PDB file of C-alpha atoms in Angstrom:
ATOM      1  CA  MET A   1      32.147  23.711  78.466  1.00 52.00           C
ATOM      2  CA  LYS A   2      30.096  22.859  81.563  1.00 50.00           C
ATOM      3  CA  PHE A   3      31.262  26.103  83.236  1.00 49.00           C
ATOM      4  CA  VAL A   4      30.174  28.119  80.194  1.00 50.00           C
ATOM      5  CA  ILE A   5      26.744  26.464  80.191  1.00 51.00           C
ATOM      6  CA  ASN A   6      26.318  27.105  83.917  1.00 53.00           C
ATOM      7  CA  ILE A   7      27.169  30.784  83.441  1.00 52.00           C
ATOM      8  CA  PHE A   8      24.683  30.982  80.566  1.00 51.00           C
ATOM      9  CA  VAL A   9      21.948  29.407  82.673  1.00 52.00           C
ATOM     10  CA  PHE A  10      22.714  31.808  85.545  1.00 51.00           C
ATOM     11  CA  LEU A  11      22.402  34.815  83.239  1.00 52.00           C
ATOM     12  CA  PHE A  12      19.311  33.282  81.639  1.00 50.00           C
ATOM     13  CA  VAL A  13      17.616  32.982  85.038  1.00 50.00           C
ATOM     14  CA  LEU A  14      18.544  36.540  85.977  1.00 48.00           C
ATOM     15  CA  SER A  15      16.850  37.794  82.804  1.00 51.00           C
ATOM     16  CA  LEU A  16      13.490  36.372  83.858  1.00 53.00           C
ATOM     17  CA  SER A  17      11.413  38.867  85.745  1.00 55.00           C
ATOM     18  CA  ALA A  18       8.317  37.790  87.630  1.00 50.00           C
ATOM     19  CA  GLN A  19       5.281  36.906  85.591  1.00 71.00           C
ATOM     20  CA  ASN A  20       1.718  36.528  86.742  1.00 93.00           C
ATOM     21  CA  LYS A  21       1.395  33.007  88.131  1.00 97.00           C
ATOM     22  CA  ALA A  22      -1.733  31.083  89.112  1.00 98.00           C
ATOM     23  CA  THR A  23      -2.088  27.478  90.280  1.00 98.00           C
ATOM     24  CA  TYR A  24      -5.100  25.290  89.513  1.00 98.00           C
ATOM     25  CA  THR A  25      -6.132  21.709  90.242  1.00 98.00           C
ATOM     26  CA  TYR A  26      -7.025  19.769  87.110  1.00 98.00           C
ATOM     27  CA  ALA A  27      -7.751  16.358  88.645  1.00 98.00           C
ATOM     28  CA  ILE A  28      -7.806  14.365  91.884  1.00 98.00           C
ATOM     29  CA  LYS A  29      -6.887  10.720  91.369  1.00 98.00           C
ATOM     30  CA  GLY A  30      -6.684   8.628  94.519  1.00 97.00           C
ATOM     31  CA  LYS A  31      -4.202  10.321  96.821  1.00 95.00           C
ATOM     32  CA  ASP A  32      -2.830  12.525  94.044  1.00 97.00           C
ATOM     33  CA  THR A  33      -4.036  16.098  93.676  1.00 98.00           C
ATOM     34  CA  LEU A  34      -2.775  17.109  90.253  1.00 98.00           C
ATOM     35  CA  LYS A  35      -2.066  20.771  89.618  1.00 98.00           C
ATOM     36  CA  LEU A  36      -0.766  23.101  86.947  1.00 98.00           C
ATOM     37  CA  ASP A  37       1.117  26.371  87.303  1.00 98.00           C
ATOM     38  CA  VAL A  38       0.056  28.914  84.698  1.00 98.00           C
ATOM     39  CA  TYR A  39       2.374  31.816  83.873  1.00 98.00           C
ATOM     40  CA  THR A  40       0.864  34.741  81.980  1.00 97.00           C
ATOM     41  CA  PRO A  41       2.673  37.753  80.451  1.00 96.00           C
ATOM     42  CA  GLU A  42       2.311  40.853  82.607  1.00 93.00           C
ATOM     43  CA  ASN A  43       1.224  43.008  79.668  1.00 90.00           C
ATOM     44  CA  ILE A  44      -1.513  40.674  78.386  1.00 93.00           C
ATOM     45  CA  LYS A  45      -4.786  42.348  77.444  1.00 92.00           C
ATOM     46  CA  LYS A  46      -8.112  40.924  78.558  1.00 90.00           C
ATOM     47  CA  THR A  47      -9.051  40.172  74.960  1.00 93.00           C
ATOM     48  CA  ASP A  48      -5.769  38.411  74.096  1.00 95.00           C
ATOM     49  CA  THR A  49      -5.433  34.688  73.473  1.00 97.00           C
ATOM     50  CA  LEU A  50      -1.907  33.307  73.236  1.00 98.00           C
ATOM     51  CA  PRO A  51      -0.098  30.145  72.207  1.00 98.00           C
ATOM     52  CA  VAL A  52       0.656  27.815  75.109  1.00 98.00           C
ATOM     53  CA  LEU A  53       3.596  25.608  76.054  1.00 98.00           C
ATOM     54  CA  LEU A  54       2.191  22.731  78.126  1.00 99.00           C
ATOM     55  CA  TRP A  55       5.252  21.247  79.825  1.00 98.00           C
ATOM     56  CA  MET A  56       5.721  17.873  81.554  1.00 98.00           C
ATOM     57  CA  HIS A  57       8.833  17.419  83.730  1.00 98.00           C
ATOM     58  CA  GLY A  58      11.107  14.370  83.703  1.00 98.00           C
ATOM     59  CA  GLY A  59      12.248  12.099  86.494  1.00 97.00           C
ATOM     60  CA  GLY A  60      11.644   8.472  85.523  1.00 97.00           C
ATOM     61  CA  PHE A  61       7.997   8.690  86.629  1.00 98.00           C
ATOM     62  CA  ALA A  62       9.341   8.611  90.192  1.00 97.00           C
ATOM     63  CA  VAL A  63      10.700  12.081  91.019  1.00 97.00           C
ATOM     64  CA  GLY A  64      10.465  15.680  89.831  1.00 97.00           C
ATOM     65  CA  HIS A  65       7.998  18.506  90.291  1.00 97.00           C
ATOM     66  CA  ARG A  66       6.284  21.103  88.143  1.00 98.00           C
ATOM     67  CA  ASP A  67       8.041  23.834  90.157  1.00 96.00           C
ATOM     68  CA  TYR A  68      11.539  22.404  89.713  1.00 97.00           C
ATOM     69  CA  ILE A  69      13.862  25.268  88.797  1.00 97.00           C
ATOM     70  CA  ASP A  70      14.695  24.125  85.245  1.00 97.00           C
ATOM     71  CA  ASP A  71      11.084  23.418  84.295  1.00 98.00           C
ATOM     72  CA  LYS A  72       9.825  26.595  85.934  1.00 97.00           C
ATOM     73  CA  ASN A  73      12.423  28.719  84.165  1.00 97.00           C
ATOM     74  CA  LEU A  74      11.495  27.220  80.804  1.00 98.00           C
ATOM     75  CA  VAL A  75       7.826  28.149  81.048  1.00 98.00           C
ATOM     76  CA  LYS A  76       8.760  31.556  82.462  1.00 98.00           C
ATOM     77  CA  TYR A  77      10.994  32.073  79.437  1.00 98.00           C
ATOM     78  CA  ALA A  78       8.127  31.110  77.130  1.00 98.00           C
ATOM     79  CA  THR A  79       5.991  33.705  78.873  1.00 98.00           C
ATOM     80  CA  LYS A  80       8.404  36.576  79.110  1.00 96.00           C
ATOM     81  CA  GLU A  81      10.466  36.198  75.959  1.00 97.00           C
ATOM     82  CA  GLN A  82       8.012  34.543  73.549  1.00 97.00           C
ATOM     83  CA  ASN A  83       4.634  35.918  74.709  1.00 97.00           C
ATOM     84  CA  TYR A  84       3.206  32.453  75.344  1.00 98.00           C
ATOM     85  CA  ILE A  85       1.114  31.166  78.177  1.00 98.00           C
ATOM     86  CA  GLY A  86       3.612  28.917  79.966  1.00 98.00           C
ATOM     87  CA  ILE A  87       2.207  25.962  81.899  1.00 98.00           C
ATOM     88  CA  SER A  88       4.142  23.459  84.006  1.00 98.00           C
ATOM     89  CA  ILE A  89       2.172  20.452  85.227  1.00 98.00           C
ATOM     90  CA  SER A  90       2.134  17.769  87.896  1.00 98.00           C
ATOM     91  CA  TYR A  91       1.188  14.185  87.082  1.00 98.00           C
ATOM     92  CA  ARG A  92       1.090  10.877  88.905  1.00 98.00           C
ATOM     93  CA  LEU A  93       4.589   9.599  89.738  1.00 98.00           C
ATOM     94  CA  LEU A  94       3.573   5.973  89.428  1.00 98.00           C
ATOM     95  CA  ARG A  95       7.042   4.499  89.921  1.00 98.00           C
ATOM     96  CA  LYS A  96       7.784   6.428  93.097  1.00 97.00           C
ATOM     97  CA  GLY A  97       8.593   4.089  95.987  1.00 95.00           C
ATOM     98  CA  THR A  98       8.377   0.938  93.865  1.00 96.00           C
ATOM     99  CA  LYS A  99      10.930  -1.842  94.321  1.00 92.00           C
ATOM    100  CA  THR A 100      11.502  -2.301  90.602  1.00 94.00           C
ATOM    101  CA  GLY A 101      11.703   1.367  89.585  1.00 94.00           C
ATOM    102  CA  PHE A 102      11.395   1.814  85.833  1.00 97.00           C
ATOM    103  CA  GLY A 103      14.382  -0.198  84.640  1.00 96.00           C
ATOM    104  CA  CYS A 104      14.864  -3.771  83.500  1.00 97.00           C
ATOM    105  CA  ASP A 105      13.251  -5.293  86.608  1.00 97.00           C
ATOM    106  CA  CYS A 106      10.028  -3.391  85.946  1.00 97.00           C
ATOM    107  CA  SER A 107       7.872  -5.633  83.786  1.00 98.00           C
ATOM    108  CA  LYS A 108       6.809  -4.760  80.261  1.00 98.00           C
ATOM    109  CA  ASP A 109       3.170  -4.685  81.371  1.00 98.00           C
ATOM    110  CA  GLU A 110       3.957  -2.293  84.220  1.00 98.00           C
ATOM    111  CA  LYS A 111       5.836  -0.024  81.833  1.00 98.00           C
ATOM    112  CA  LEU A 112       2.981   0.035  79.352  1.00 98.00           C
ATOM    113  CA  GLU A 113       0.488   0.763  82.133  1.00 98.00           C
ATOM    114  CA  THR A 114       2.695   3.615  83.358  1.00 98.00           C
ATOM    115  CA  PHE A 115       2.901   5.066  79.859  1.00 98.00           C
ATOM    116  CA  LYS A 116      -0.866   4.743  79.534  1.00 98.00           C
ATOM    117  CA  GLN A 117      -1.738   6.441  82.819  1.00 98.00           C
ATOM    118  CA  VAL A 118       0.729   9.281  82.279  1.00 98.00           C
ATOM    119  CA  ALA A 119      -0.648   9.843  78.771  1.00 98.00           C
ATOM    120  CA  ILE A 120      -4.114  10.008  80.348  1.00 98.00           C
ATOM    121  CA  ASP A 121      -2.888  12.550  82.903  1.00 98.00           C
ATOM    122  CA  TYR A 122      -1.464  14.655  80.086  1.00 98.00           C
ATOM    123  CA  MET A 123      -4.666  14.453  78.085  1.00 98.00           C
ATOM    124  CA  ASP A 124      -6.635  15.392  81.201  1.00 98.00           C
ATOM    125  CA  VAL A 125      -4.597  18.520  81.788  1.00 98.00           C
ATOM    126  CA  ALA A 126      -4.808  19.449  78.104  1.00 98.00           C
ATOM    127  CA  LYS A 127      -8.582  18.980  78.289  1.00 98.00           C
ATOM    128  CA  TYR A 128      -8.677  21.239  81.372  1.00 98.00           C
ATOM    129  CA  VAL A 129      -6.736  23.924  79.498  1.00 98.00           C
ATOM    130  CA  VAL A 130      -9.099  23.739  76.523  1.00 98.00           C
ATOM    131  CA  GLU A 131     -12.217  23.843  78.706  1.00 98.00           C
ATOM    132  CA  HIS A 132     -10.879  26.858  80.647  1.00 98.00           C
ATOM    133  CA  ALA A 133      -9.399  28.590  77.610  1.00 98.00           C
ATOM    134  CA  ASN A 134     -11.214  31.870  78.215  1.00 97.00           C
ATOM    135  CA  LYS A 135     -10.012  32.164  81.801  1.00 97.00           C
ATOM    136  CA  LEU A 136      -6.459  31.100  80.935  1.00 98.00           C
ATOM    137  CA  GLN A 137      -6.435  33.197  77.729  1.00 97.00           C
ATOM    138  CA  VAL A 138      -4.999  30.406  75.604  1.00 98.00           C
ATOM    139  CA  ASP A 139      -5.384  29.894  71.884  1.00 98.00           C
ATOM    140  CA  THR A 140      -6.554  26.281  71.779  1.00 98.00           C
ATOM    141  CA  THR A 141      -5.349  25.905  68.176  1.00 98.00           C
ATOM    142  CA  LYS A 142      -1.763  26.579  69.263  1.00 98.00           C
ATOM    143  CA  ILE A 143      -0.994  24.148  72.090  1.00 98.00           C
ATOM    144  CA  ILE A 144       2.635  23.000  72.073  1.00 98.00           C
ATOM    145  CA  ALA A 145       3.130  19.754  74.011  1.00 99.00           C
ATOM    146  CA  GLY A 146       6.534  19.606  75.662  1.00 98.00           C
ATOM    147  CA  GLY A 147       8.502  17.407  77.993  1.00 98.00           C
ATOM    148  CA  SER A 148      11.894  16.086  79.042  1.00 98.00           C
ATOM    149  CA  SER A 149      12.912  12.425  79.489  1.00 98.00           C
ATOM    150  CA  ALA A 150       9.940  10.677  81.139  1.00 98.00           C
ATOM    151  CA  GLY A 151       7.913  13.806  80.436  1.00 98.00           C
ATOM    152  CA  ALA A 152       8.926  13.612  76.778  1.00 98.00           C
ATOM    153  CA  GLU A 153       7.746   9.996  76.647  1.00 98.00           C
ATOM    154  CA  GLY A 154       4.490  11.077  78.245  1.00 98.00           C
ATOM    155  CA  ILE A 155       3.756  13.870  75.801  1.00 98.00           C
ATOM    156  CA  LEU A 156       4.831  11.943  72.709  1.00 98.00           C
ATOM    157  CA  ASN A 157       2.579   9.022  73.621  1.00 98.00           C
ATOM    158  CA  ALA A 158      -0.285  11.469  74.195  1.00 98.00           C
ATOM    159  CA  VAL A 159       0.268  13.392  70.959  1.00 98.00           C
ATOM    160  CA  PHE A 160       0.818  10.444  68.632  1.00 98.00           C
ATOM    161  CA  MET A 161      -0.761   7.417  70.364  1.00 98.00           C
ATOM    162  CA  ARG A 162      -3.931   8.647  72.045  1.00 95.00           C
ATOM    163  CA  GLU A 163      -6.084   6.069  70.274  1.00 93.00           C
ATOM    164  CA  TYR A 164      -3.836   3.308  71.637  1.00 96.00           C
ATOM    165  CA  PHE A 165      -3.687   4.502  75.235  1.00 97.00           C
ATOM    166  CA  ILE A 166      -6.999   6.327  75.685  1.00 95.00           C
ATOM    167  CA  ASP A 167     -10.096   4.136  76.012  1.00 93.00           C
ATOM    168  CA  ASN A 168     -12.589   7.013  75.753  1.00 94.00           C
ATOM    169  CA  ALA A 169     -10.848   9.095  73.112  1.00 90.00           C
ATOM    170  CA  GLU A 170     -14.099  10.884  72.238  1.00 93.00           C
ATOM    171  CA  ALA A 171     -13.943  12.638  75.619  1.00 96.00           C
ATOM    172  CA  TYR A 172     -10.840  14.443  74.363  1.00 97.00           C
ATOM    173  CA  SER A 173     -12.078  15.304  70.888  1.00 96.00           C
ATOM    174  CA  ASN A 174     -11.613  19.034  71.538  1.00 97.00           C
ATOM    175  CA  VAL A 175      -7.931  18.603  72.385  1.00 98.00           C
ATOM    176  CA  LYS A 176      -5.688  19.344  69.406  1.00 98.00           C
ATOM    177  CA  PHE A 177      -1.916  19.663  69.614  1.00 98.00           C
ATOM    178  CA  ALA A 178      -0.218  22.090  67.255  1.00 98.00           C
ATOM    179  CA  GLY A 179       3.350  20.991  67.961  1.00 98.00           C
ATOM    180  CA  ALA A 180       5.649  18.957  70.197  1.00 98.00           C
ATOM    181  CA  PHE A 181       8.966  19.655  71.952  1.00 99.00           C
ATOM    182  CA  SER A 182      10.805  16.539  73.136  1.00 98.00           C
ATOM    183  CA  CYS A 183      14.114  16.310  74.986  1.00 98.00           C
ATOM    184  CA  ALA A 184      15.295  12.671  74.874  1.00 98.00           C
ATOM    185  CA  GLY A 185      11.886  11.099  74.386  1.00 98.00           C
ATOM    186  CA  ALA A 186      10.449   8.038  72.662  1.00 98.00           C
ATOM    187  CA  ILE A 187       7.105   6.427  71.920  1.00 98.00           C
ATOM    188  CA  VAL A 188       5.904   2.862  72.120  1.00 98.00           C
ATOM    189  CA  ASP A 189       5.179   2.490  68.415  1.00 98.00           C
ATOM    190  CA  ALA A 190       5.925   5.085  65.742  1.00 98.00           C
ATOM    191  CA  SER A 191       3.542   3.390  63.317  1.00 98.00           C
ATOM    192  CA  TYR A 192       0.798   5.280  65.165  1.00 98.00           C
ATOM    193  CA  ILE A 193       2.164   8.534  63.711  1.00 98.00           C
ATOM    194  CA  THR A 194      -0.063   9.332  60.741  1.00 98.00           C
ATOM    195  CA  PRO A 195      -0.643  12.287  58.418  1.00 97.00           C
ATOM    196  CA  ASP A 196      -3.648  13.138  60.606  1.00 96.00           C
ATOM    197  CA  ASN A 197      -1.753  13.437  63.915  1.00 97.00           C
ATOM    198  CA  ALA A 198       1.702  14.462  62.663  1.00 98.00           C
ATOM    199  CA  VAL A 199       2.593  17.922  63.974  1.00 98.00           C
ATOM    200  CA  PRO A 200       5.698  20.135  63.810  1.00 98.00           C
ATOM    201  CA  THR A 201       8.122  18.636  66.307  1.00 98.00           C
ATOM    202  CA  VAL A 202      11.397  19.607  67.966  1.00 99.00           C
ATOM    203  CA  LEU A 203      13.552  16.632  68.952  1.00 99.00           C
ATOM    204  CA  TYR A 204      16.779  16.603  70.984  1.00 98.00           C
ATOM    205  CA  HIS A 205      18.586  13.283  71.489  1.00 98.00           C
ATOM    206  CA  GLY A 206      22.011  11.766  72.059  1.00 98.00           C
ATOM    207  CA  THR A 207      22.934   8.839  69.815  1.00 98.00           C
ATOM    208  CA  LYS A 208      24.160   6.777  72.777  1.00 98.00           C
ATOM    209  CA  ASP A 209      21.346   7.532  75.201  1.00 98.00           C
ATOM    210  CA  GLN A 210      21.528   4.616  77.629  1.00 97.00           C
ATOM    211  CA  LEU A 211      17.961   4.980  78.947  1.00 97.00           C
ATOM    212  CA  VAL A 212      15.643   6.210  76.205  1.00 98.00           C
ATOM    213  CA  PRO A 213      16.683   4.841  72.798  1.00 98.00           C
ATOM    214  CA  TYR A 214      17.740   7.178  70.030  1.00 98.00           C
ATOM    215  CA  GLY A 215      16.422   4.770  67.386  1.00 98.00           C
ATOM    216  CA  ASN A 216      14.446   1.533  67.637  1.00 98.00           C
ATOM    217  CA  ALA A 217      15.817  -0.313  70.656  1.00 98.00           C
ATOM    218  CA  PRO A 218      14.779  -1.710  74.047  1.00 98.00           C
ATOM    219  CA  HIS A 219      13.883   0.738  76.802  1.00 98.00           C
ATOM    220  CA  HIS A 220      16.946   1.032  79.090  1.00 97.00           C
ATOM    221  CA  TYR A 221      18.575  -1.420  76.641  1.00 97.00           C
ATOM    222  CA  CYS A 222      17.195  -4.318  78.673  1.00 98.00           C
ATOM    223  CA  ALA A 223      18.105  -7.792  77.468  1.00 98.00           C
ATOM    224  CA  PRO A 224      15.299  -9.866  75.916  1.00 98.00           C
ATOM    225  CA  THR A 225      15.434 -12.171  78.935  1.00 98.00           C
ATOM    226  CA  LYS A 226      14.596  -9.332  81.334  1.00 98.00           C
ATOM    227  CA  ASP A 227      11.053  -8.580  82.534  1.00 97.00           C
ATOM    228  CA  GLY A 228      11.444  -4.977  81.418  1.00 97.00           C
ATOM    229  CA  TYR A 229      12.288  -5.756  77.804  1.00 98.00           C
ATOM    230  CA  LEU A 230      10.171  -3.323  75.763  1.00 98.00           C
ATOM    231  CA  MET A 231      11.023  -1.964  72.344  1.00 98.00           C
ATOM    232  CA  LEU A 232      10.576   1.779  71.858  1.00 98.00           C
ATOM    233  CA  ASP A 233      10.895   4.145  68.913  1.00 98.00           C
ATOM    234  CA  GLY A 234      13.131   7.080  69.710  1.00 98.00           C
ATOM    235  CA  SER A 235      13.687  10.455  68.088  1.00 98.00           C
ATOM    236  CA  LYS A 236      15.368   9.061  64.948  1.00 98.00           C
ATOM    237  CA  ILE A 237      12.344   6.916  64.108  1.00 98.00           C
ATOM    238  CA  ILE A 238       9.933   9.765  64.879  1.00 98.00           C
ATOM    239  CA  ALA A 239      11.874  12.163  62.637  1.00 98.00           C
ATOM    240  CA  ASP A 240      11.873   9.606  59.818  1.00 98.00           C
ATOM    241  CA  LYS A 241       8.086   9.302  60.035  1.00 98.00           C
ATOM    242  CA  LEU A 242       7.627  13.076  60.009  1.00 98.00           C
ATOM    243  CA  GLU A 243       9.930  13.349  57.014  1.00 98.00           C
ATOM    244  CA  ASP A 244       7.859  10.764  55.158  1.00 97.00           C
ATOM    245  CA  PHE A 245       4.698  12.791  55.824  1.00 98.00           C
ATOM    246  CA  GLU A 246       6.367  16.092  54.825  1.00 97.00           C
ATOM    247  CA  THR A 247       5.720  17.409  58.325  1.00 98.00           C
ATOM    248  CA  SER A 248       8.036  19.976  59.870  1.00 98.00           C
ATOM    249  CA  PHE A 249      10.656  18.909  62.368  1.00 98.00           C
ATOM    250  CA  TYR A 250      13.844  20.216  63.957  1.00 98.00           C
ATOM    251  CA  PHE A 251      16.083  17.303  64.973  1.00 98.00           C
ATOM    252  CA  ASN A 252      19.132  18.115  67.096  1.00 98.00           C
ATOM    253  CA  ILE A 253      21.399  15.066  67.202  1.00 98.00           C
ATOM    254  CA  VAL A 254      24.411  14.897  69.530  1.00 98.00           C
ATOM    255  CA  LYS A 255      26.748  12.108  68.463  1.00 98.00           C
ATOM    256  CA  ASP A 256      28.018   9.822  71.252  1.00 97.00           C
ATOM    257  CA  ALA A 257      26.014  11.708  73.896  1.00 98.00           C
ATOM    258  CA  GLY A 258      23.856   9.958  76.473  1.00 98.00           C
ATOM    259  CA  HIS A 259      20.755  10.836  78.429  1.00 98.00           C
ATOM    260  CA  GLU A 260      22.222  14.178  79.480  1.00 98.00           C
ATOM    261  CA  ILE A 261      20.633  15.562  76.296  1.00 98.00           C
ATOM    262  CA  SER A 262      17.341  15.388  78.192  1.00 98.00           C
ATOM    263  CA  ARG A 263      18.324  18.685  79.822  1.00 97.00           C
ATOM    264  CA  ILE A 264      16.400  21.721  78.612  1.00 98.00           C
ATOM    265  CA  PRO A 265      18.516  23.468  75.928  1.00 97.00           C
ATOM    266  CA  TYR A 266      18.332  26.969  77.395  1.00 96.00           C
ATOM    267  CA  GLU A 267      21.038  28.287  75.088  1.00 96.00           C
ATOM    268  CA  GLU A 268      18.976  27.317  72.011  1.00 97.00           C
ATOM    269  CA  LEU A 269      15.443  28.195  73.081  1.00 98.00           C
ATOM    270  CA  ASP A 270      15.325  31.077  70.636  1.00 98.00           C
ATOM    271  CA  ILE A 271      15.877  28.548  67.834  1.00 98.00           C
ATOM    272  CA  VAL A 272      13.188  26.239  69.228  1.00 98.00           C
ATOM    273  CA  PHE A 273      10.563  28.947  69.483  1.00 98.00           C
ATOM    274  CA  ASN A 274      11.519  30.421  66.115  1.00 98.00           C
ATOM    275  CA  PHE A 275      10.811  26.991  64.631  1.00 98.00           C
ATOM    276  CA  PHE A 276       7.343  26.963  66.198  1.00 98.00           C
ATOM    277  CA  GLU A 277       6.693  30.538  65.081  1.00 98.00           C
ATOM    278  CA  ARG A 278       7.483  29.642  61.485  1.00 98.00           C
ATOM    279  CA  THR A 279       5.757  26.249  61.370  1.00 98.00           C
ATOM    280  CA  VAL A 280       2.828  26.538  63.791  1.00 97.00           C
ATOM    281  CA  LEU A 281       2.034  30.239  63.608  1.00 93.00           C
ATOM    282  CA  ASN A 282       3.018  30.852  59.959  1.00 95.00           C
ATOM    283  CA  ASP A 283       2.383  27.397  58.420  1.00 95.00           C
ATOM    284  CA  GLU A 284       5.840  27.012  56.880  1.00 97.00           C
ATOM    285  CA  VAL A 285       7.220  23.523  56.234  1.00 97.00           C
ATOM    286  CA  ILE A 286      10.740  23.139  57.595  1.00 98.00           C
ATOM    287  CA  GLN A 287      12.753  19.957  58.041  1.00 98.00           C
ATOM    288  CA  THR A 288      16.091  20.512  59.746  1.00 98.00           C
ATOM    289  CA  ILE A 289      18.663  18.071  61.074  1.00 98.00           C
ATOM    290  CA  ILE A 290      21.527  19.405  63.191  1.00 98.00           C
ATOM    291  CA  ILE A 291      24.362  17.010  64.006  1.00 98.00           C
ATOM    292  CA  LYS A 292      26.805  17.877  66.779  1.00 96.00           C
ATOM    293  CA  THR A 293      29.594  15.980  68.504  1.00 95.00           C
ATOM    294  CA  LYS A 294      29.637  15.467  72.240  1.00 90.00           C
ATOM    295  CA  GLN A 295      31.970  17.958  73.883  1.00 81.00           C
TER     296      GLN A 295
END
């Protein structure tokens, strides 16, 4: 199975021709110069405005890069195959070089502060995109927030919990998310999902994810006696909330799978973007649950 997936990814990468790429700085915070890579379809007209995938890479808030091959190929796919503006972003890797990392020795307060600052970084880059919409040729009513693993946690907290994490929320009043794409993500508290902020969402998660909980469980499954004990609401809880609000979702569950489901599902991207076309672009209401078994 792994060989087949690797062959698929190889062919997928070969299919991506070069798009127009530009790099911008959206913020300077301390020693961090935060940038975004913007990929634009080659045939775009000067008067066009397009939906945008605003992607945040994973890496435990310690490693990763906006130009990492998997993340880059995703936004290039969005550009070439789906006629989106594809954007891959940098953000502060706040756990890089720390002694406690982001596991059970990292305190609850440190984890919450990390989630907060990364949500702020994501809101800052979204604000930059909105404020430069004419130059970037984006349709600001069709911003899809996306991320994998730590990036999925970052975007979900930004989409659904901005009033919890953002002190000056009014500064971001022009930022509206039209959808979310999460690979093995979770949020701090799903009760912050409301009819007002619920958006069509794609969720991928393994039921035995050992790092980011599938349901309501401690982050990294830390024991209550550990400093890093922090309850999170994973994809199952998020999907339940969206179902209650009659909001569209596509929930891909892999039984007995772990955190490997955080990988970008290249082989199913046509399904993902078809979901957004139907729900975000055409205002359909679709609630789909797919259950697979780990291979």
